[in-house]
Phi, psi and omega in degrees: 000140182272145171272122167299098188257155170215127185248108180056242183288326197267117185253146179187140189272155187219156178251113194313306177303328178291286183325315174313314190299323215041022175271352193228152158237143183184158171172170181237138176280155176240185186281350182264136187129343190281198166223023168287192179199164177078222180295335180290342185311128341230350180249054178292127184250015185249132158284168175055059173223194165274359181287162172295144177285316178308324173295319177297298167327306171313319188286322171316307192262004157276304169309311161311304172319312195281293186291354178088008191253166187271155187292308178297340193268332182317145186234113187251140179307174170229095188271144186196023189045043174251205186233035182270127199242117191247114186279149195220160181203176167317334164297331172263036181298138155108349191309118171074027168208290175279344176235162172297131190284123187273336186287143170267341182197136154196098176281357187202137167230161199211133175211154168244028168225147189287147171083024180233094198263135181260160188222134151232157177251170197187131171212067181112337171303157193270131190253148181237121176253140186237134168208126172250119196287349188264313154271019171065046193237147184231145181211142158251137173229150183272076192264072162297188182294303173312308177288347173281322184291329165292340188086017195291327165311316190291302176300330175286322191292304193317304173286000227226290179304292194298330180233005164245349187076050196265146156236155183308320191289348203248011169258126174240141189239183168209148177229120188267200204303117198193151175313111185278175172322299186315320172287327198271057191293138180213146163311156176301335187297295177319295189315305197309300180324298191304300188295322180293312176295327184232355178123137177307324191286357179262348163234124200221103187308132174243094202046244193260005190246125194278151168232145170265122176277075185310305178298323185302300175330302196279315180290000186264302183287354171293303180312313195274353160275010185081015171273119175249357173256090180231123202257097167275082189303328172076029173254128173274135187289318181302327186287332182260011202305329175294328200243339181226148163285123180233116196287327186290298189310323174249019197055003168112014192248090202200164165248184174257172180245158192236136143263133195227139176212163182187120166323091175295000000 
């Protein structure tokens, strides 16, 4: 289970199994504790929308301070629903936030360097957290339905093993707040893709329409990669759209939440 925390008006989730290691600063934001208004109320981390850029930057500053991270060092991904995993380091400080985003595609970020805070953004898609306790490697991945089908979570684990010398048994993973099966209605074509790729239990008929269970598909691919220590929070963004941003529940009029992590 994820743990809900509060600092003043700022509410955020942490992962107890990650906290217990003492190796990382981390958290997942909610809607609460920022300066934005309207459909972006209040801690919106989404650029390129009708919210003012200065509001979004201030919200990033609030989150960074609450997580004990340096705002000028935050490194933002470039999420395009692909399976590109970007290695980052201190050379990338400020990418996408304090500086222009230089990545053309990066739905996952990975680093083994302490003091390098990485950020991925969400509003229904699945946040994935990874930590190798022995090799001290961290990664964040953005897994929408396309990224899930492309197995970005599994590929992140494989990259950790291939490029950083990690072992599956040393990696702990977590699946964050995201759209759950009861809300994720899809067309027959998408349902067939999931059933073919991950098994028939990943697309379930609700009456005459299929609903996809992305979390179950991700659990299967992480298990295939040898990762067994996985915390699936089970928190639905659609069911909690007053507290968490949800693209589907608001027909796209929404902000973004952020997954933040940094090795200490």
